[in-house]
PDB file of C-alpha atoms and ligand atoms in Angstrom:
ATOM      1  CA  MET A   6     -70.458  -5.361   9.420  1.00 54.00           C
ATOM      2  CA  ALA A   7     -68.456  -2.633   7.773  1.00 65.00           C
ATOM      3  CA  ASP A   8     -71.666  -1.419   6.173  1.00 84.00           C
ATOM      4  CA  GLU A   9     -73.419  -1.237   9.504  1.00 84.00           C
ATOM      5  CA  ARG A  10     -70.595   0.815  10.970  1.00 79.00           C
ATOM      6  CA  GLN A  11     -70.600   3.097   7.955  1.00 82.00           C
ATOM      7  CA  GLN A  12     -74.331   3.563   8.268  1.00 83.00           C
ATOM      8  CA  ARG A  13     -74.066   4.443  11.945  1.00 80.00           C
ATOM      9  CA  MET A  14     -71.397   7.033  11.169  1.00 80.00           C
ATOM     10  CA  THR A  15     -73.525   8.546   8.428  1.00 88.00           C
ATOM     11  CA  ILE A  16     -76.503   8.862  10.803  1.00 91.00           C
ATOM     12  CA  GLN A  17     -74.314  10.448  13.492  1.00 93.00           C
ATOM     13  CA  ARG A  18     -72.748  12.887  11.048  1.00 95.00           C
ATOM     14  CA  LYS A  19     -76.117  13.881   9.601  1.00 95.00           C
ATOM     15  CA  LEU A  20     -77.492  14.544  13.071  1.00 96.00           C
ATOM     16  CA  ILE A  21     -74.454  16.622  14.076  1.00 97.00           C
ATOM     17  CA  LEU A  22     -74.838  18.694  10.925  1.00 97.00           C
ATOM     18  CA  GLU A  23     -78.576  19.144  11.586  1.00 96.00           C
ATOM     19  CA  VAL A  24     -77.900  20.257  15.159  1.00 97.00           C
ATOM     20  CA  LEU A  25     -75.338  22.792  13.926  1.00 96.00           C
ATOM     21  CA  GLN A  26     -77.571  24.098  11.169  1.00 96.00           C
ATOM     22  CA  SER A  27     -80.479  24.522  13.593  1.00 96.00           C
ATOM     23  CA  THR A  28     -78.685  27.103  15.736  1.00 96.00           C
ATOM     24  CA  THR A  29     -77.093  30.500  15.143  1.00 93.00           C
ATOM     25  CA  SER A  30     -75.168  30.336  18.437  1.00 94.00           C
ATOM     26  CA  HIS A  31     -71.850  28.993  17.079  1.00 96.00           C
ATOM     27  CA  PRO A  32     -71.748  26.255  19.740  1.00 97.00           C
ATOM     28  CA  THR A  33     -68.831  24.332  21.222  1.00 96.00           C
ATOM     29  CA  ALA A  34     -68.382  20.577  20.696  1.00 96.00           C
ATOM     30  CA  ASP A  35     -69.635  20.032  24.272  1.00 96.00           C
ATOM     31  CA  TRP A  36     -72.926  21.739  23.498  1.00 97.00           C
ATOM     32  CA  ILE A  37     -73.317  19.820  20.233  1.00 97.00           C
ATOM     33  CA  TYR A  38     -72.588  16.588  22.104  1.00 97.00           C
ATOM     34  CA  GLU A  39     -75.359  17.306  24.647  1.00 97.00           C
ATOM     35  CA  GLU A  40     -77.841  18.005  21.844  1.00 97.00           C
ATOM     36  CA  VAL A  41     -76.881  14.933  19.795  1.00 97.00           C
ATOM     37  CA  ARG A  42     -77.114  12.772  22.921  1.00 96.00           C
ATOM     38  CA  LYS A  43     -80.817  13.608  23.249  1.00 96.00           C
ATOM     39  CA  LYS A  44     -81.396  11.607  20.074  1.00 95.00           C
ATOM     40  CA  LEU A  45     -78.451   9.191  20.187  1.00 94.00           C
ATOM     41  CA  PRO A  46     -77.865   8.519  23.910  1.00 95.00           C
ATOM     42  CA  ARG A  47     -74.872   6.239  23.287  1.00 93.00           C
ATOM     43  CA  VAL A  48     -72.821   8.655  21.218  1.00 94.00           C
ATOM     44  CA  SER A  49     -69.456   9.693  22.706  1.00 95.00           C
ATOM     45  CA  LEU A  50     -67.778  13.085  22.810  1.00 96.00           C
ATOM     46  CA  GLY A  51     -64.871  11.619  20.824  1.00 96.00           C
ATOM     47  CA  THR A  52     -67.267  10.578  18.061  1.00 95.00           C
ATOM     48  CA  VAL A  53     -68.690  14.083  17.952  1.00 96.00           C
ATOM     49  CA  TYR A  54     -65.185  15.559  17.624  1.00 96.00           C
ATOM     50  CA  ARG A  55     -64.247  13.065  14.904  1.00 95.00           C
ATOM     51  CA  ASN A  56     -67.362  13.844  12.908  1.00 96.00           C
ATOM     52  CA  LEU A  57     -66.920  17.591  13.319  1.00 97.00           C
ATOM     53  CA  ASN A  58     -63.423  17.205  11.863  1.00 96.00           C
ATOM     54  CA  VAL A  59     -64.724  15.239   8.882  1.00 95.00           C
ATOM     55  CA  LEU A  60     -67.463  17.827   8.295  1.00 96.00           C
ATOM     56  CA  LYS A  61     -64.849  20.570   8.491  1.00 96.00           C
ATOM     57  CA  GLU A  62     -62.553  18.792   6.047  1.00 96.00           C
ATOM     58  CA  ASN A  63     -65.509  18.285   3.682  1.00 95.00           C
ATOM     59  CA  GLY A  64     -66.175  22.031   3.833  1.00 95.00           C
ATOM     60  CA  GLU A  65     -69.630  21.540   5.362  1.00 96.00           C
ATOM     61  CA  VAL A  66     -68.967  23.412   8.610  1.00 97.00           C
ATOM     62  CA  LEU A  67     -66.542  26.044   9.859  1.00 95.00           C
ATOM     63  CA  GLU A  68     -64.393  25.753  12.953  1.00 95.00           C
ATOM     64  CA  LEU A  69     -63.953  29.077  14.711  1.00 93.00           C
ATOM     65  CA  ASN A  70     -60.801  29.061  16.767  1.00 87.00           C
ATOM     66  CA  TYR A  71     -59.787  32.263  18.478  1.00 78.00           C
ATOM     67  CA  GLY A  72     -56.604  30.821  19.907  1.00 73.00           C
ATOM     68  CA  SER A  73     -57.877  30.495  23.455  1.00 73.00           C
ATOM     69  CA  GLY A  74     -60.622  28.361  24.875  1.00 81.00           C
ATOM     70  CA  GLN A  75     -62.744  25.823  23.038  1.00 88.00           C
ATOM     71  CA  SER A  76     -63.363  25.972  19.310  1.00 93.00           C
ATOM     72  CA  ARG A  77     -66.823  26.905  18.195  1.00 95.00           C
ATOM     73  CA  TYR A  78     -68.540  25.481  15.145  1.00 97.00           C
ATOM     74  CA  ASP A  79     -70.668  27.071  12.462  1.00 97.00           C
ATOM     75  CA  GLY A  80     -73.170  25.265  10.223  1.00 96.00           C
ATOM     76  CA  ASN A  81     -72.680  27.953   7.575  1.00 95.00           C
ATOM     77  CA  PRO A  82     -69.429  27.070   5.770  1.00 93.00           C
ATOM     78  CA  LYS A  83     -69.364  30.189   3.585  1.00 91.00           C
ATOM     79  CA  ASN A  84     -66.767  32.749   4.607  1.00 90.00           C
ATOM     80  CA  HIS A  85     -68.354  35.444   6.765  1.00 94.00           C
ATOM     81  CA  TYR A  86     -67.394  37.745   9.619  1.00 96.00           C
ATOM     82  CA  HIS A  87     -68.012  37.192  13.305  1.00 96.00           C
ATOM     83  CA  PHE A  88     -68.449  39.343  16.354  1.00 96.00           C
ATOM     84  CA  THR A  89     -67.507  38.150  19.852  1.00 94.00           C
ATOM     85  CA  CYS A  90     -69.093  39.842  22.866  1.00 95.00           C
ATOM     86  CA  GLN A  91     -66.379  40.521  25.409  1.00 94.00           C
ATOM     87  CA  ILE A  92     -68.950  40.657  28.210  1.00 95.00           C
ATOM     88  CA  CYS A  93     -70.939  37.424  27.749  1.00 94.00           C
ATOM     89  CA  GLY A  94     -68.775  35.578  25.212  1.00 91.00           C
ATOM     90  CA  ALA A  95     -71.564  35.133  22.652  1.00 93.00           C
ATOM     91  CA  VAL A  96     -70.501  34.881  18.998  1.00 95.00           C
ATOM     92  CA  TYR A  97     -72.706  36.422  16.303  1.00 96.00           C
ATOM     93  CA  ASP A  98     -72.549  36.742  12.536  1.00 96.00           C
ATOM     94  CA  VAL A  99     -71.841  40.258  11.305  1.00 96.00           C
ATOM     95  CA  PRO A 100     -74.417  40.759   8.546  1.00 92.00           C
ATOM     96  CA  PHE A 101     -72.354  42.193   5.732  1.00 90.00           C
ATOM     97  CA  ASP A 102     -70.448  40.662   2.846  1.00 92.00           C
ATOM     98  CA  VAL A 103     -66.793  39.660   3.069  1.00 93.00           C
ATOM     99  CA  GLN A 104     -64.732  42.596   1.793  1.00 95.00           C
ATOM    100  CA  ASN A 105     -62.697  40.852  -0.901  1.00 93.00           C
ATOM    101  CA  GLU A 106     -61.005  44.139  -1.888  1.00 96.00           C
ATOM    102  CA  LEU A 107     -59.033  43.878   1.360  1.00 96.00           C
ATOM    103  CA  ASN A 108     -57.047  41.036  -0.246  1.00 97.00           C
ATOM    104  CA  GLU A 109     -56.055  43.370  -3.076  1.00 97.00           C
ATOM    105  CA  ARG A 110     -55.073  46.137  -0.658  1.00 97.00           C
ATOM    106  CA  ALA A 111     -52.979  43.734   1.428  1.00 97.00           C
ATOM    107  CA  LYS A 112     -51.265  42.513  -1.733  1.00 97.00           C
ATOM    108  CA  GLU A 113     -50.504  46.053  -2.895  1.00 97.00           C
ATOM    109  CA  ALA A 114     -49.165  47.014   0.503  1.00 98.00           C
ATOM    110  CA  SER A 115     -46.969  43.952   0.969  1.00 97.00           C
ATOM    111  CA  GLY A 116     -46.371  42.188  -2.329  1.00 97.00           C
ATOM    112  CA  PHE A 117     -47.655  38.980  -0.774  1.00 98.00           C
ATOM    113  CA  VAL A 118     -49.922  36.619  -2.664  1.00 97.00           C
ATOM    114  CA  ILE A 119     -53.121  36.702  -0.616  1.00 96.00           C
ATOM    115  CA  TYR A 120     -55.520  33.749  -0.653  1.00 94.00           C
ATOM    116  CA  LYS A 121     -57.998  34.897   1.972  1.00 91.00           C
ATOM    117  CA  HIS A 122     -58.340  36.932   5.137  1.00 93.00           C
ATOM    118  CA  ARG A 123     -59.967  36.672   8.522  1.00 89.00           C
ATOM    119  CA  LEU A 124     -61.493  39.560  10.371  1.00 91.00           C
ATOM    120  CA  GLU A 125     -62.951  39.384  13.879  1.00 92.00           C
ATOM    121  CA  PHE A 126     -64.976  42.048  15.639  1.00 96.00           C
ATOM    122  CA  TYR A 127     -65.055  42.441  19.430  1.00 96.00           C
ATOM    123  CA  GLY A 128     -67.224  44.517  21.701  1.00 97.00           C
ATOM    124  CA  MET A 129     -70.543  44.393  23.541  1.00 97.00           C
ATOM    125  CA  CYS A 130     -73.590  42.603  22.090  1.00 97.00           C
ATOM    126  CA  ASN A 131     -77.085  44.126  22.011  1.00 96.00           C
ATOM    127  CA  GLU A 132     -78.299  42.046  24.957  1.00 96.00           C
ATOM    128  CA  CYS A 133     -75.382  43.126  27.144  1.00 97.00           C
ATOM    129  CA  GLN A 134     -75.866  46.759  26.102  1.00 96.00           C
ATOM    130  CA  ASN A 135     -79.477  46.547  27.285  1.00 95.00           C
ATOM    131  CA  SER A 136     -78.566  45.091  30.657  1.00 90.00           C
ATOM    132  CA  HIS A 137     -75.747  47.515  31.502  1.00 67.00           C
TER     133      HIS A 137
HETATM  134 ZN1  LIG B  23     -73.005  39.937  25.363  1.00 75.18          ZN
HETATM  135 MN1  LIG B  24     -71.255  32.328  11.632  1.00 75.18          MN
END
């Protein structure tokens, strides 16, 4: 019985990861839940949240939390920068490498030991620029 449960969890987790890796939209758990439900109609939102947490702890996905509103999830776990459109709310990857020298500069300026940094860009996305 334990095996069966384990197997079900593995299938659910694999599907959640596939759904996340198939989109560049940085979706919310609600969106992921709707997608997963198309293939596993009996899955619950709680199960989706639980699996997202496990995937996050395993370093397989990123949780993007901007302090307000729902977290978004990213199937690319490598550190990278994001842009949030303040008009439509879309979140995009910013296609340049993480500037690791910023850690050095922050250390020099403060004396702190720096492990990592986060940098978020805000503005108007290309689609919104074209429709304004
Ligand atoms: Zn926009
Ligand atoms: Mn991303």
